[in-house]
JSON list of C-alpha atoms in Angstrom, two decimals:
[
{"chain": "A", "resi": 16, "resn": "UNK", "atom": "CA", "xyz": [-30.55, -6.17, 18.84]},
{"chain": "A", "resi": 17, "resn": "UNK", "atom": "CA", "xyz": [-27.93, -4.13, 20.70]},
{"chain": "A", "resi": 18, "resn": "UNK", "atom": "CA", "xyz": [-26.76, -1.31, 18.46]},
{"chain": "A", "resi": 19, "resn": "UNK", "atom": "CA", "xyz": [-23.40, -1.24, 20.25]},
{"chain": "A", "resi": 20, "resn": "UNK", "atom": "CA", "xyz": [-22.57, -4.85, 19.43]},
{"chain": "A", "resi": 21, "resn": "UNK", "atom": "CA", "xyz": [-23.59, -4.38, 15.80]},
{"chain": "A", "resi": 22, "resn": "UNK", "atom": "CA", "xyz": [-21.37, -1.33, 15.56]},
{"chain": "A", "resi": 23, "resn": "UNK", "atom": "CA", "xyz": [-18.46, -3.14, 17.20]},
{"chain": "A", "resi": 24, "resn": "UNK", "atom": "CA", "xyz": [-18.80, -6.09, 14.85]},
{"chain": "A", "resi": 25, "resn": "UNK", "atom": "CA", "xyz": [-19.02, -3.83, 11.84]},
{"chain": "A", "resi": 26, "resn": "UNK", "atom": "CA", "xyz": [-15.94, -1.92, 12.98]},
{"chain": "A", "resi": 27, "resn": "UNK", "atom": "CA", "xyz": [-14.03, -5.16, 13.51]},
{"chain": "A", "resi": 28, "resn": "UNK", "atom": "CA", "xyz": [-15.02, -6.43, 10.06]},
{"chain": "A", "resi": 29, "resn": "UNK", "atom": "CA", "xyz": [-13.86, -3.13, 8.63]},
{"chain": "A", "resi": 30, "resn": "UNK", "atom": "CA", "xyz": [-10.60, -3.50, 10.54]},
{"chain": "A", "resi": 31, "resn": "UNK", "atom": "CA", "xyz": [-10.16, -7.00, 9.12]},
{"chain": "A", "resi": 32, "resn": "UNK", "atom": "CA", "xyz": [-10.30, -5.44, 5.66]},
{"chain": "A", "resi": 33, "resn": "UNK", "atom": "CA", "xyz": [-7.90, -2.75, 6.85]},
{"chain": "A", "resi": 34, "resn": "UNK", "atom": "CA", "xyz": [-5.52, -5.47, 8.04]},
{"chain": "A", "resi": 35, "resn": "UNK", "atom": "CA", "xyz": [-5.49, -6.91, 4.52]},
{"chain": "A", "resi": 36, "resn": "UNK", "atom": "CA", "xyz": [-4.85, -3.46, 3.08]},
{"chain": "A", "resi": 37, "resn": "UNK", "atom": "CA", "xyz": [-2.25, -2.82, 5.79]},
{"chain": "A", "resi": 38, "resn": "UNK", "atom": "CA", "xyz": [-0.52, -6.06, 4.84]},
{"chain": "A", "resi": 39, "resn": "UNK", "atom": "CA", "xyz": [-0.24, -4.84, 1.25]},
{"chain": "A", "resi": 40, "resn": "UNK", "atom": "CA", "xyz": [1.03, -1.46, 2.43]},
{"chain": "A", "resi": 41, "resn": "UNK", "atom": "CA", "xyz": [3.61, -2.91, 4.80]},
{"chain": "A", "resi": 42, "resn": "UNK", "atom": "CA", "xyz": [4.82, -5.37, 2.18]},
{"chain": "A", "resi": 43, "resn": "UNK", "atom": "CA", "xyz": [5.34, -2.48, -0.23]},
{"chain": "A", "resi": 44, "resn": "UNK", "atom": "CA", "xyz": [7.21, -0.39, 2.35]},
{"chain": "A", "resi": 45, "resn": "UNK", "atom": "CA", "xyz": [9.44, -3.30, 3.38]},
{"chain": "A", "resi": 46, "resn": "UNK", "atom": "CA", "xyz": [10.22, -4.19, -0.23]},
{"chain": "A", "resi": 47, "resn": "UNK", "atom": "CA", "xyz": [10.96, -0.54, -1.03]},
{"chain": "A", "resi": 48, "resn": "UNK", "atom": "CA", "xyz": [13.44, -0.27, 1.86]},
{"chain": "A", "resi": 49, "resn": "UNK", "atom": "CA", "xyz": [15.19, -3.50, 0.78]},
{"chain": "A", "resi": 50, "resn": "UNK", "atom": "CA", "xyz": [15.30, -2.37, -2.85]},
{"chain": "A", "resi": 51, "resn": "UNK", "atom": "CA", "xyz": [16.80, 0.98, -1.83]},
{"chain": "A", "resi": 52, "resn": "UNK", "atom": "CA", "xyz": [19.41, -0.83, 0.26]},
{"chain": "A", "resi": 53, "resn": "UNK", "atom": "CA", "xyz": [20.28, -3.30, -2.52]},
{"chain": "A", "resi": 54, "resn": "UNK", "atom": "CA", "xyz": [20.81, -0.46, -4.99]},
{"chain": "A", "resi": 55, "resn": "UNK", "atom": "CA", "xyz": [23.44, 1.08, -2.73]},
{"chain": "A", "resi": 56, "resn": "UNK", "atom": "CA", "xyz": [24.66, -1.89, -0.65]},
{"chain": "A", "resi": 57, "resn": "UNK", "atom": "CA", "xyz": [28.28, -1.26, -1.61]},
{"chain": "A", "resi": 58, "resn": "UNK", "atom": "CA", "xyz": [28.17, 1.95, 0.41]},
{"chain": "A", "resi": 59, "resn": "UNK", "atom": "CA", "xyz": [26.58, 0.50, 3.55]},
{"chain": "A", "resi": 60, "resn": "UNK", "atom": "CA", "xyz": [28.69, -1.42, 6.06]},
{"chain": "A", "resi": 61, "resn": "UNK", "atom": "CA", "xyz": [25.92, -2.16, 8.54]},
{"chain": "A", "resi": 62, "resn": "UNK", "atom": "CA", "xyz": [23.53, -4.75, 7.12]},
{"chain": "A", "resi": 63, "resn": "UNK", "atom": "CA", "xyz": [21.45, -4.50, 10.30]},
{"chain": "A", "resi": 64, "resn": "UNK", "atom": "CA", "xyz": [19.84, -1.50, 8.64]},
{"chain": "A", "resi": 65, "resn": "UNK", "atom": "CA", "xyz": [17.63, -4.10, 6.93]},
{"chain": "A", "resi": 66, "resn": "UNK", "atom": "CA", "xyz": [16.19, -5.34, 10.24]},
{"chain": "A", "resi": 67, "resn": "UNK", "atom": "CA", "xyz": [13.25, -2.88, 10.20]},
{"chain": "A", "resi": 68, "resn": "UNK", "atom": "CA", "xyz": [12.38, -3.91, 6.62]},
{"chain": "A", "resi": 69, "resn": "UNK", "atom": "CA", "xyz": [12.49, -7.64, 7.45]},
{"chain": "A", "resi": 70, "resn": "UNK", "atom": "CA", "xyz": [10.27, -7.10, 10.48]},
{"chain": "A", "resi": 71, "resn": "UNK", "atom": "CA", "xyz": [7.83, -5.06, 8.39]},
{"chain": "A", "resi": 72, "resn": "UNK", "atom": "CA", "xyz": [7.53, -7.77, 5.70]},
{"chain": "A", "resi": 73, "resn": "UNK", "atom": "CA", "xyz": [7.06, -10.46, 8.35]},
{"chain": "A", "resi": 74, "resn": "UNK", "atom": "CA", "xyz": [4.32, -8.36, 9.93]},
{"chain": "A", "resi": 75, "resn": "UNK", "atom": "CA", "xyz": [2.66, -7.96, 6.51]},
{"chain": "A", "resi": 76, "resn": "UNK", "atom": "CA", "xyz": [2.42, -11.74, 6.01]},
{"chain": "A", "resi": 77, "resn": "UNK", "atom": "CA", "xyz": [0.87, -12.21, 9.43]},
{"chain": "A", "resi": 78, "resn": "UNK", "atom": "CA", "xyz": [-1.56, -9.36, 8.76]},
{"chain": "A", "resi": 79, "resn": "UNK", "atom": "CA", "xyz": [-3.07, -11.26, 5.84]},
{"chain": "A", "resi": 80, "resn": "UNK", "atom": "CA", "xyz": [-3.58, -14.27, 8.09]},
{"chain": "A", "resi": 81, "resn": "UNK", "atom": "CA", "xyz": [-5.05, -12.42, 11.05]},
{"chain": "A", "resi": 82, "resn": "UNK", "atom": "CA", "xyz": [-7.32, -10.43, 8.75]},
{"chain": "A", "resi": 83, "resn": "UNK", "atom": "CA", "xyz": [-8.91, -13.70, 7.66]},
{"chain": "A", "resi": 84, "resn": "UNK", "atom": "CA", "xyz": [-9.09, -15.01, 11.23]},
{"chain": "A", "resi": 85, "resn": "UNK", "atom": "CA", "xyz": [-10.61, -11.76, 12.44]},
{"chain": "A", "resi": 86, "resn": "UNK", "atom": "CA", "xyz": [-13.27, -11.74, 9.75]},
{"chain": "A", "resi": 87, "resn": "UNK", "atom": "CA", "xyz": [-14.34, -15.34, 10.41]},
{"chain": "A", "resi": 88, "resn": "UNK", "atom": "CA", "xyz": [-14.23, -14.96, 14.20]},
{"chain": "A", "resi": 89, "resn": "UNK", "atom": "CA", "xyz": [-16.31, -11.79, 14.10]},
{"chain": "A", "resi": 90, "resn": "UNK", "atom": "CA", "xyz": [-19.00, -13.30, 11.88]},
{"chain": "A", "resi": 91, "resn": "UNK", "atom": "CA", "xyz": [-19.22, -16.39, 14.09]},
{"chain": "A", "resi": 92, "resn": "UNK", "atom": "CA", "xyz": [-18.66, -14.35, 17.26]},
{"chain": "A", "resi": 93, "resn": "UNK", "atom": "CA", "xyz": [-16.21, -16.97, 18.43]},
{"chain": "A", "resi": 94, "resn": "UNK", "atom": "CA", "xyz": [-14.71, -16.11, 21.81]},
{"chain": "A", "resi": 95, "resn": "UNK", "atom": "CA", "xyz": [-11.78, -18.42, 21.16]},
{"chain": "A", "resi": 96, "resn": "UNK", "atom": "CA", "xyz": [-11.19, -16.96, 17.71]},
{"chain": "A", "resi": 97, "resn": "UNK", "atom": "CA", "xyz": [-11.44, -13.39, 18.94]},
{"chain": "A", "resi": 98, "resn": "UNK", "atom": "CA", "xyz": [-9.10, -14.15, 21.84]},
{"chain": "A", "resi": 99, "resn": "UNK", "atom": "CA", "xyz": [-6.56, -15.57, 19.40]},
{"chain": "A", "resi": 100, "resn": "UNK", "atom": "CA", "xyz": [-7.13, -12.54, 17.18]},
{"chain": "A", "resi": 101, "resn": "UNK", "atom": "CA", "xyz": [-6.39, -10.30, 20.15]},
{"chain": "A", "resi": 102, "resn": "UNK", "atom": "CA", "xyz": [-3.14, -12.11, 20.99]},
{"chain": "A", "resi": 103, "resn": "UNK", "atom": "CA", "xyz": [-1.91, -11.98, 17.40]},
{"chain": "A", "resi": 104, "resn": "UNK", "atom": "CA", "xyz": [-2.75, -8.28, 17.09]},
{"chain": "A", "resi": 105, "resn": "UNK", "atom": "CA", "xyz": [-0.82, -7.65, 20.30]},
{"chain": "A", "resi": 106, "resn": "UNK", "atom": "CA", "xyz": [2.20, -9.51, 18.89]},
{"chain": "A", "resi": 107, "resn": "UNK", "atom": "CA", "xyz": [2.00, -7.57, 15.63]},
{"chain": "A", "resi": 108, "resn": "UNK", "atom": "CA", "xyz": [1.72, -4.35, 17.60]},
{"chain": "A", "resi": 109, "resn": "UNK", "atom": "CA", "xyz": [4.89, -5.28, 19.52]},
{"chain": "A", "resi": 110, "resn": "UNK", "atom": "CA", "xyz": [6.69, -6.12, 16.25]},
{"chain": "A", "resi": 111, "resn": "UNK", "atom": "CA", "xyz": [5.73, -2.77, 14.76]},
{"chain": "A", "resi": 112, "resn": "UNK", "atom": "CA", "xyz": [6.93, -0.95, 17.86]},
{"chain": "A", "resi": 113, "resn": "UNK", "atom": "CA", "xyz": [10.22, -2.88, 17.57]},
{"chain": "A", "resi": 114, "resn": "UNK", "atom": "CA", "xyz": [10.51, -1.92, 13.89]},
{"chain": "A", "resi": 115, "resn": "UNK", "atom": "CA", "xyz": [9.87, 1.71, 14.80]},
{"chain": "A", "resi": 116, "resn": "UNK", "atom": "CA", "xyz": [12.57, 1.62, 17.50]},
{"chain": "A", "resi": 117, "resn": "UNK", "atom": "CA", "xyz": [15.10, -0.13, 15.24]},
{"chain": "A", "resi": 118, "resn": "UNK", "atom": "CA", "xyz": [14.36, 2.37, 12.48]},
{"chain": "A", "resi": 119, "resn": "UNK", "atom": "CA", "xyz": [14.92, 5.25, 14.88]},
{"chain": "A", "resi": 120, "resn": "UNK", "atom": "CA", "xyz": [18.21, 3.74, 16.12]},
{"chain": "A", "resi": 121, "resn": "UNK", "atom": "CA", "xyz": [19.69, 2.94, 12.71]},
{"chain": "A", "resi": 122, "resn": "UNK", "atom": "CA", "xyz": [18.49, 6.20, 11.25]},
{"chain": "A", "resi": 123, "resn": "UNK", "atom": "CA", "xyz": [21.00, 7.88, 13.54]},
{"chain": "A", "resi": 124, "resn": "UNK", "atom": "CA", "xyz": [23.81, 5.43, 12.68]},
{"chain": "A", "resi": 125, "resn": "UNK", "atom": "CA", "xyz": [23.73, 5.90, 8.92]},
{"chain": "A", "resi": 126, "resn": "UNK", "atom": "CA", "xyz": [26.05, 8.88, 8.87]},
{"chain": "A", "resi": 127, "resn": "UNK", "atom": "CA", "xyz": [28.83, 7.19, 10.87]},
{"chain": "A", "resi": 128, "resn": "UNK", "atom": "CA", "xyz": [29.43, 4.21, 8.57]},
{"chain": "A", "resi": 129, "resn": "UNK", "atom": "CA", "xyz": [28.46, 5.78, 5.26]},
{"chain": "A", "resi": 130, "resn": "UNK", "atom": "CA", "xyz": [31.56, 7.91, 4.64]},
{"chain": "A", "resi": 131, "resn": "UNK", "atom": "CA", "xyz": [34.00, 5.08, 5.45]},
{"chain": "A", "resi": 132, "resn": "UNK", "atom": "CA", "xyz": [32.31, 2.55, 3.19]},
{"chain": "A", "resi": 133, "resn": "UNK", "atom": "CA", "xyz": [31.90, 5.08, 0.37]},
{"chain": "A", "resi": 134, "resn": "UNK", "atom": "CA", "xyz": [35.57, 6.07, 0.47]},
{"chain": "A", "resi": 135, "resn": "UNK", "atom": "CA", "xyz": [36.55, 2.40, 0.31]},
{"chain": "A", "resi": 136, "resn": "UNK", "atom": "CA", "xyz": [34.21, 1.69, -2.63]},
{"chain": "A", "resi": 137, "resn": "UNK", "atom": "CA", "xyz": [35.24, 4.78, -4.60]},
{"chain": "A", "resi": 138, "resn": "UNK", "atom": "CA", "xyz": [38.94, 3.91, -4.17]},
{"chain": "A", "resi": 139, "resn": "UNK", "atom": "CA", "xyz": [38.30, 0.52, -5.85]},
{"chain": "A", "resi": 140, "resn": "UNK", "atom": "CA", "xyz": [36.77, 2.09, -8.94]},
{"chain": "A", "resi": 141, "resn": "UNK", "atom": "CA", "xyz": [38.36, 0.85, -12.17]},
{"chain": "A", "resi": 142, "resn": "UNK", "atom": "CA", "xyz": [35.43, 1.17, -14.57]},
{"chain": "A", "resi": 143, "resn": "UNK", "atom": "CA", "xyz": [34.85, -2.60, -14.79]},
{"chain": "A", "resi": 144, "resn": "UNK", "atom": "CA", "xyz": [34.27, -4.26, -11.40]},
{"chain": "A", "resi": 145, "resn": "UNK", "atom": "CA", "xyz": [31.09, -4.41, -9.32]},
{"chain": "A", "resi": 146, "resn": "UNK", "atom": "CA", "xyz": [32.19, -1.45, -7.22]},
{"chain": "A", "resi": 147, "resn": "UNK", "atom": "CA", "xyz": [32.51, 0.59, -10.41]},
{"chain": "A", "resi": 148, "resn": "UNK", "atom": "CA", "xyz": [28.99, -0.31, -11.50]},
{"chain": "A", "resi": 149, "resn": "UNK", "atom": "CA", "xyz": [27.68, 0.63, -8.07]},
{"chain": "A", "resi": 150, "resn": "UNK", "atom": "CA", "xyz": [29.49, 3.99, -8.15]},
{"chain": "A", "resi": 151, "resn": "UNK", "atom": "CA", "xyz": [28.29, 4.77, -11.67]},
{"chain": "A", "resi": 152, "resn": "UNK", "atom": "CA", "xyz": [24.72, 3.91, -10.71]},
{"chain": "A", "resi": 153, "resn": "UNK", "atom": "CA", "xyz": [24.94, 6.05, -7.59]},
{"chain": "A", "resi": 154, "resn": "UNK", "atom": "CA", "xyz": [26.41, 9.08, -9.36]},
{"chain": "A", "resi": 155, "resn": "UNK", "atom": "CA", "xyz": [24.02, 8.92, -12.31]},
{"chain": "A", "resi": 156, "resn": "UNK", "atom": "CA", "xyz": [20.92, 8.38, -10.17]},
{"chain": "A", "resi": 157, "resn": "UNK", "atom": "CA", "xyz": [21.69, 11.02, -7.55]},
{"chain": "A", "resi": 158, "resn": "UNK", "atom": "CA", "xyz": [23.41, 13.45, -9.96]},
{"chain": "A", "resi": 159, "resn": "UNK", "atom": "CA", "xyz": [26.51, 13.69, -7.80]},
{"chain": "A", "resi": 160, "resn": "UNK", "atom": "CA", "xyz": [30.25, 13.15, -8.09]},
{"chain": "A", "resi": 161, "resn": "UNK", "atom": "CA", "xyz": [32.69, 11.90, -5.46]},
{"chain": "A", "resi": 162, "resn": "UNK", "atom": "CA", "xyz": [32.04, 11.35, -1.78]},
{"chain": "A", "resi": 163, "resn": "UNK", "atom": "CA", "xyz": [32.04, 14.94, -0.51]},
{"chain": "A", "resi": 164, "resn": "UNK", "atom": "CA", "xyz": [32.50, 16.61, -3.92]},
{"chain": "A", "resi": 165, "resn": "UNK", "atom": "CA", "xyz": [34.08, 15.91, -7.30]},
{"chain": "A", "resi": 166, "resn": "UNK", "atom": "CA", "xyz": [37.60, 16.74, -6.05]},
{"chain": "A", "resi": 167, "resn": "UNK", "atom": "CA", "xyz": [37.61, 13.48, -4.05]},
{"chain": "A", "resi": 168, "resn": "UNK", "atom": "CA", "xyz": [38.40, 11.71, -7.32]},
{"chain": "A", "resi": 169, "resn": "UNK", "atom": "CA", "xyz": [41.80, 13.45, -7.45]},
{"chain": "A", "resi": 170, "resn": "UNK", "atom": "CA", "xyz": [43.16, 11.07, -4.79]},
{"chain": "A", "resi": 171, "resn": "UNK", "atom": "CA", "xyz": [41.94, 7.86, -6.47]},
{"chain": "A", "resi": 172, "resn": "UNK", "atom": "CA", "xyz": [43.91, 5.45, -8.69]},
{"chain": "A", "resi": 173, "resn": "UNK", "atom": "CA", "xyz": [41.33, 5.99, -11.45]},
{"chain": "A", "resi": 174, "resn": "UNK", "atom": "CA", "xyz": [42.12, 9.70, -11.70]},
{"chain": "A", "resi": 175, "resn": "UNK", "atom": "CA", "xyz": [45.88, 9.24, -11.98]},
{"chain": "A", "resi": 176, "resn": "UNK", "atom": "CA", "xyz": [45.65, 6.42, -14.53]},
{"chain": "A", "resi": 177, "resn": "UNK", "atom": "CA", "xyz": [43.00, 7.99, -16.78]},
{"chain": "A", "resi": 178, "resn": "UNK", "atom": "CA", "xyz": [44.48, 11.31, -17.86]},
{"chain": "A", "resi": 179, "resn": "UNK", "atom": "CA", "xyz": [43.24, 13.20, -14.81]},
{"chain": "A", "resi": 180, "resn": "UNK", "atom": "CA", "xyz": [39.56, 12.63, -15.54]},
{"chain": "A", "resi": 181, "resn": "UNK", "atom": "CA", "xyz": [36.59, 11.65, -13.42]},
{"chain": "A", "resi": 182, "resn": "UNK", "atom": "CA", "xyz": [34.14, 8.90, -14.48]},
{"chain": "A", "resi": 183, "resn": "UNK", "atom": "CA", "xyz": [31.60, 9.96, -17.08]},
{"chain": "A", "resi": 184, "resn": "UNK", "atom": "CA", "xyz": [28.84, 9.12, -14.62]},
{"chain": "A", "resi": 185, "resn": "UNK", "atom": "CA", "xyz": [29.81, 12.47, -13.06]},
{"chain": "A", "resi": 186, "resn": "UNK", "atom": "CA", "xyz": [28.58, 14.25, -16.20]},
{"chain": "A", "resi": 187, "resn": "UNK", "atom": "CA", "xyz": [25.31, 16.13, -16.04]},
{"chain": "A", "resi": 188, "resn": "UNK", "atom": "CA", "xyz": [22.45, 14.30, -17.72]},
{"chain": "A", "resi": 189, "resn": "UNK", "atom": "CA", "xyz": [21.89, 17.10, -20.24]},
{"chain": "A", "resi": 190, "resn": "UNK", "atom": "CA", "xyz": [25.60, 17.71, -20.93]},
{"chain": "A", "resi": 191, "resn": "UNK", "atom": "CA", "xyz": [26.92, 17.02, -24.43]},
{"chain": "A", "resi": 192, "resn": "UNK", "atom": "CA", "xyz": [30.56, 16.35, -25.17]},
{"chain": "A", "resi": 193, "resn": "UNK", "atom": "CA", "xyz": [31.37, 15.63, -21.53]},
{"chain": "A", "resi": 194, "resn": "UNK", "atom": "CA", "xyz": [34.43, 13.39, -21.16]},
{"chain": "A", "resi": 195, "resn": "UNK", "atom": "CA", "xyz": [35.02, 13.77, -17.43]},
{"chain": "A", "resi": 196, "resn": "UNK", "atom": "CA", "xyz": [37.77, 16.36, -17.77]},
{"chain": "A", "resi": 197, "resn": "UNK", "atom": "CA", "xyz": [38.02, 18.59, -14.72]},
{"chain": "A", "resi": 198, "resn": "UNK", "atom": "CA", "xyz": [38.61, 21.68, -16.84]},
{"chain": "A", "resi": 199, "resn": "UNK", "atom": "CA", "xyz": [34.93, 21.40, -17.84]},
{"chain": "A", "resi": 200, "resn": "UNK", "atom": "CA", "xyz": [33.28, 21.89, -14.42]},
{"chain": "A", "resi": 201, "resn": "UNK", "atom": "CA", "xyz": [30.13, 23.28, -16.02]},
{"chain": "A", "resi": 202, "resn": "UNK", "atom": "CA", "xyz": [29.48, 19.85, -17.53]},
{"chain": "A", "resi": 203, "resn": "UNK", "atom": "CA", "xyz": [29.98, 17.96, -14.26]},
{"chain": "A", "resi": 204, "resn": "UNK", "atom": "CA", "xyz": [27.86, 17.33, -11.19]},
{"chain": "A", "resi": 205, "resn": "UNK", "atom": "CA", "xyz": [30.16, 18.81, -8.57]},
{"chain": "A", "resi": 206, "resn": "UNK", "atom": "CA", "xyz": [28.11, 18.04, -5.45]},
{"chain": "A", "resi": 207, "resn": "UNK", "atom": "CA", "xyz": [29.19, 15.00, -3.41]},
{"chain": "A", "resi": 208, "resn": "UNK", "atom": "CA", "xyz": [27.17, 11.79, -3.10]},
{"chain": "A", "resi": 209, "resn": "UNK", "atom": "CA", "xyz": [27.46, 11.25, 0.64]},
{"chain": "A", "resi": 210, "resn": "UNK", "atom": "CA", "xyz": [24.99, 13.97, 1.63]},
{"chain": "A", "resi": 211, "resn": "UNK", "atom": "CA", "xyz": [22.47, 12.94, -1.02]},
{"chain": "A", "resi": 212, "resn": "UNK", "atom": "CA", "xyz": [22.69, 9.22, -0.22]},
{"chain": "A", "resi": 213, "resn": "UNK", "atom": "CA", "xyz": [22.38, 9.88, 3.50]},
{"chain": "A", "resi": 214, "resn": "UNK", "atom": "CA", "xyz": [19.29, 12.01, 2.88]},
{"chain": "A", "resi": 215, "resn": "UNK", "atom": "CA", "xyz": [17.81, 9.25, 0.70]},
{"chain": "A", "resi": 216, "resn": "UNK", "atom": "CA", "xyz": [18.22, 6.63, 3.43]},
{"chain": "A", "resi": 217, "resn": "UNK", "atom": "CA", "xyz": [16.97, 9.05, 6.08]},
{"chain": "A", "resi": 218, "resn": "UNK", "atom": "CA", "xyz": [13.86, 9.78, 4.01]},
{"chain": "A", "resi": 219, "resn": "UNK", "atom": "CA", "xyz": [13.17, 6.10, 3.31]},
{"chain": "A", "resi": 220, "resn": "UNK", "atom": "CA", "xyz": [13.49, 5.13, 6.97]},
{"chain": "A", "resi": 221, "resn": "UNK", "atom": "CA", "xyz": [11.41, 8.12, 8.08]},
{"chain": "A", "resi": 222, "resn": "UNK", "atom": "CA", "xyz": [8.67, 7.16, 5.63]},
{"chain": "A", "resi": 223, "resn": "UNK", "atom": "CA", "xyz": [8.76, 3.55, 6.83]},
{"chain": "A", "resi": 224, "resn": "UNK", "atom": "CA", "xyz": [8.61, 4.64, 10.48]},
{"chain": "A", "resi": 225, "resn": "UNK", "atom": "CA", "xyz": [5.57, 6.86, 9.87]},
{"chain": "A", "resi": 226, "resn": "UNK", "atom": "CA", "xyz": [3.74, 4.05, 8.08]},
{"chain": "A", "resi": 227, "resn": "UNK", "atom": "CA", "xyz": [4.52, 1.60, 10.88]},
{"chain": "A", "resi": 228, "resn": "UNK", "atom": "CA", "xyz": [3.34, 4.10, 13.49]},
{"chain": "A", "resi": 229, "resn": "UNK", "atom": "CA", "xyz": [0.08, 4.63, 11.61]},
{"chain": "A", "resi": 230, "resn": "UNK", "atom": "CA", "xyz": [-0.63, 0.91, 11.39]},
{"chain": "A", "resi": 231, "resn": "UNK", "atom": "CA", "xyz": [0.22, 0.49, 15.08]},
{"chain": "A", "resi": 232, "resn": "UNK", "atom": "CA", "xyz": [-2.55, 2.97, 15.88]},
{"chain": "A", "resi": 233, "resn": "UNK", "atom": "CA", "xyz": [-4.94, 0.88, 13.76]},
{"chain": "A", "resi": 234, "resn": "UNK", "atom": "CA", "xyz": [-4.03, -2.14, 15.90]},
{"chain": "A", "resi": 235, "resn": "UNK", "atom": "CA", "xyz": [-5.07, -0.25, 19.02]},
{"chain": "A", "resi": 236, "resn": "UNK", "atom": "CA", "xyz": [-8.54, 0.30, 17.57]},
{"chain": "A", "resi": 237, "resn": "UNK", "atom": "CA", "xyz": [-8.68, -3.38, 16.63]},
{"chain": "A", "resi": 238, "resn": "UNK", "atom": "CA", "xyz": [-7.89, -4.49, 20.17]},
{"chain": "A", "resi": 239, "resn": "UNK", "atom": "CA", "xyz": [-10.50, -2.09, 21.55]},
{"chain": "A", "resi": 240, "resn": "UNK", "atom": "CA", "xyz": [-13.18, -3.51, 19.22]},
{"chain": "A", "resi": 241, "resn": "UNK", "atom": "CA", "xyz": [-12.35, -7.07, 20.25]},
{"chain": "A", "resi": 242, "resn": "UNK", "atom": "CA", "xyz": [-12.67, -6.12, 23.91]},
{"chain": "A", "resi": 243, "resn": "UNK", "atom": "CA", "xyz": [-16.11, -4.58, 23.28]},
{"chain": "A", "resi": 244, "resn": "UNK", "atom": "CA", "xyz": [-17.41, -7.63, 21.38]},
{"chain": "A", "resi": 245, "resn": "UNK", "atom": "CA", "xyz": [-16.00, -10.14, 23.87]},
{"chain": "A", "resi": 246, "resn": "UNK", "atom": "CA", "xyz": [-17.40, -8.32, 26.91]},
{"chain": "A", "resi": 247, "resn": "UNK", "atom": "CA", "xyz": [-20.83, -7.91, 25.33]},
{"chain": "A", "resi": 248, "resn": "UNK", "atom": "CA", "xyz": [-20.91, -11.55, 24.22]},
{"chain": "A", "resi": 249, "resn": "UNK", "atom": "CA", "xyz": [-20.31, -12.76, 27.75]},
{"chain": "A", "resi": 250, "resn": "UNK", "atom": "CA", "xyz": [-23.30, -10.79, 29.02]},
{"chain": "A", "resi": 251, "resn": "UNK", "atom": "CA", "xyz": [-25.63, -11.69, 26.16]},
{"chain": "A", "resi": 252, "resn": "UNK", "atom": "CA", "xyz": [-26.62, -14.72, 24.17]},
{"chain": "A", "resi": 253, "resn": "UNK", "atom": "CA", "xyz": [-25.10, -15.29, 20.74]},
{"chain": "A", "resi": 254, "resn": "UNK", "atom": "CA", "xyz": [-26.09, -12.49, 18.37]},
{"chain": "A", "resi": 255, "resn": "UNK", "atom": "CA", "xyz": [-25.55, -12.88, 14.64]},
{"chain": "A", "resi": 256, "resn": "UNK", "atom": "CA", "xyz": [-24.23, -9.86, 12.83]},
{"chain": "A", "resi": 257, "resn": "UNK", "atom": "CA", "xyz": [-27.52, -9.34, 11.03]},
{"chain": "A", "resi": 258, "resn": "UNK", "atom": "CA", "xyz": [-30.80, -10.14, 12.77]}
]
């Protein structure tokens, strides 16, 4: 039996397993991006930032399906099945390229809308509403205070109506006796949240883009293996995987 066809089939079976694993990986990445967005959605005006994540999750679902199709088609050496497998892989490859491009585009747009939406959200802080919960979560998680720095609170209604104090979410995690008074700067996180939040989103999108690029390369190997098997099958009689 032709060693080349056996190798190609084995590689394609391995790639089918990789597609299943890739589906799990892409689903995790997409869910992580959406979770990161939901945690800080009050500070993001442009919901189109979620487009790469939605595309990634959609691609993950299809990967599970095509992994099964690829495995069955390879074992049966079905020309029709492998052709369909090839078309689907090509579509997934195009979707991943689109996700990569969208991620690259919106990665550069984060900075423009972030400051405006953060200023608007911080100005609505009253300690009780949903914006307040979002701000407290942001400041406690990122260990920051204010948009650019803690002095941004001086121009907010909260500061003037609460004895010239900042929210206690500005307090350092290990600080004791912190009440948000500005005459206790050693107890406060003085660095602004905008830079840290922007870096967080940049890192998340960069991570997602690298993962998508890696899986796109896997698709190229998959398409190459299908071409090898299909071309060999047309020149030879049906060959089972194991003779």
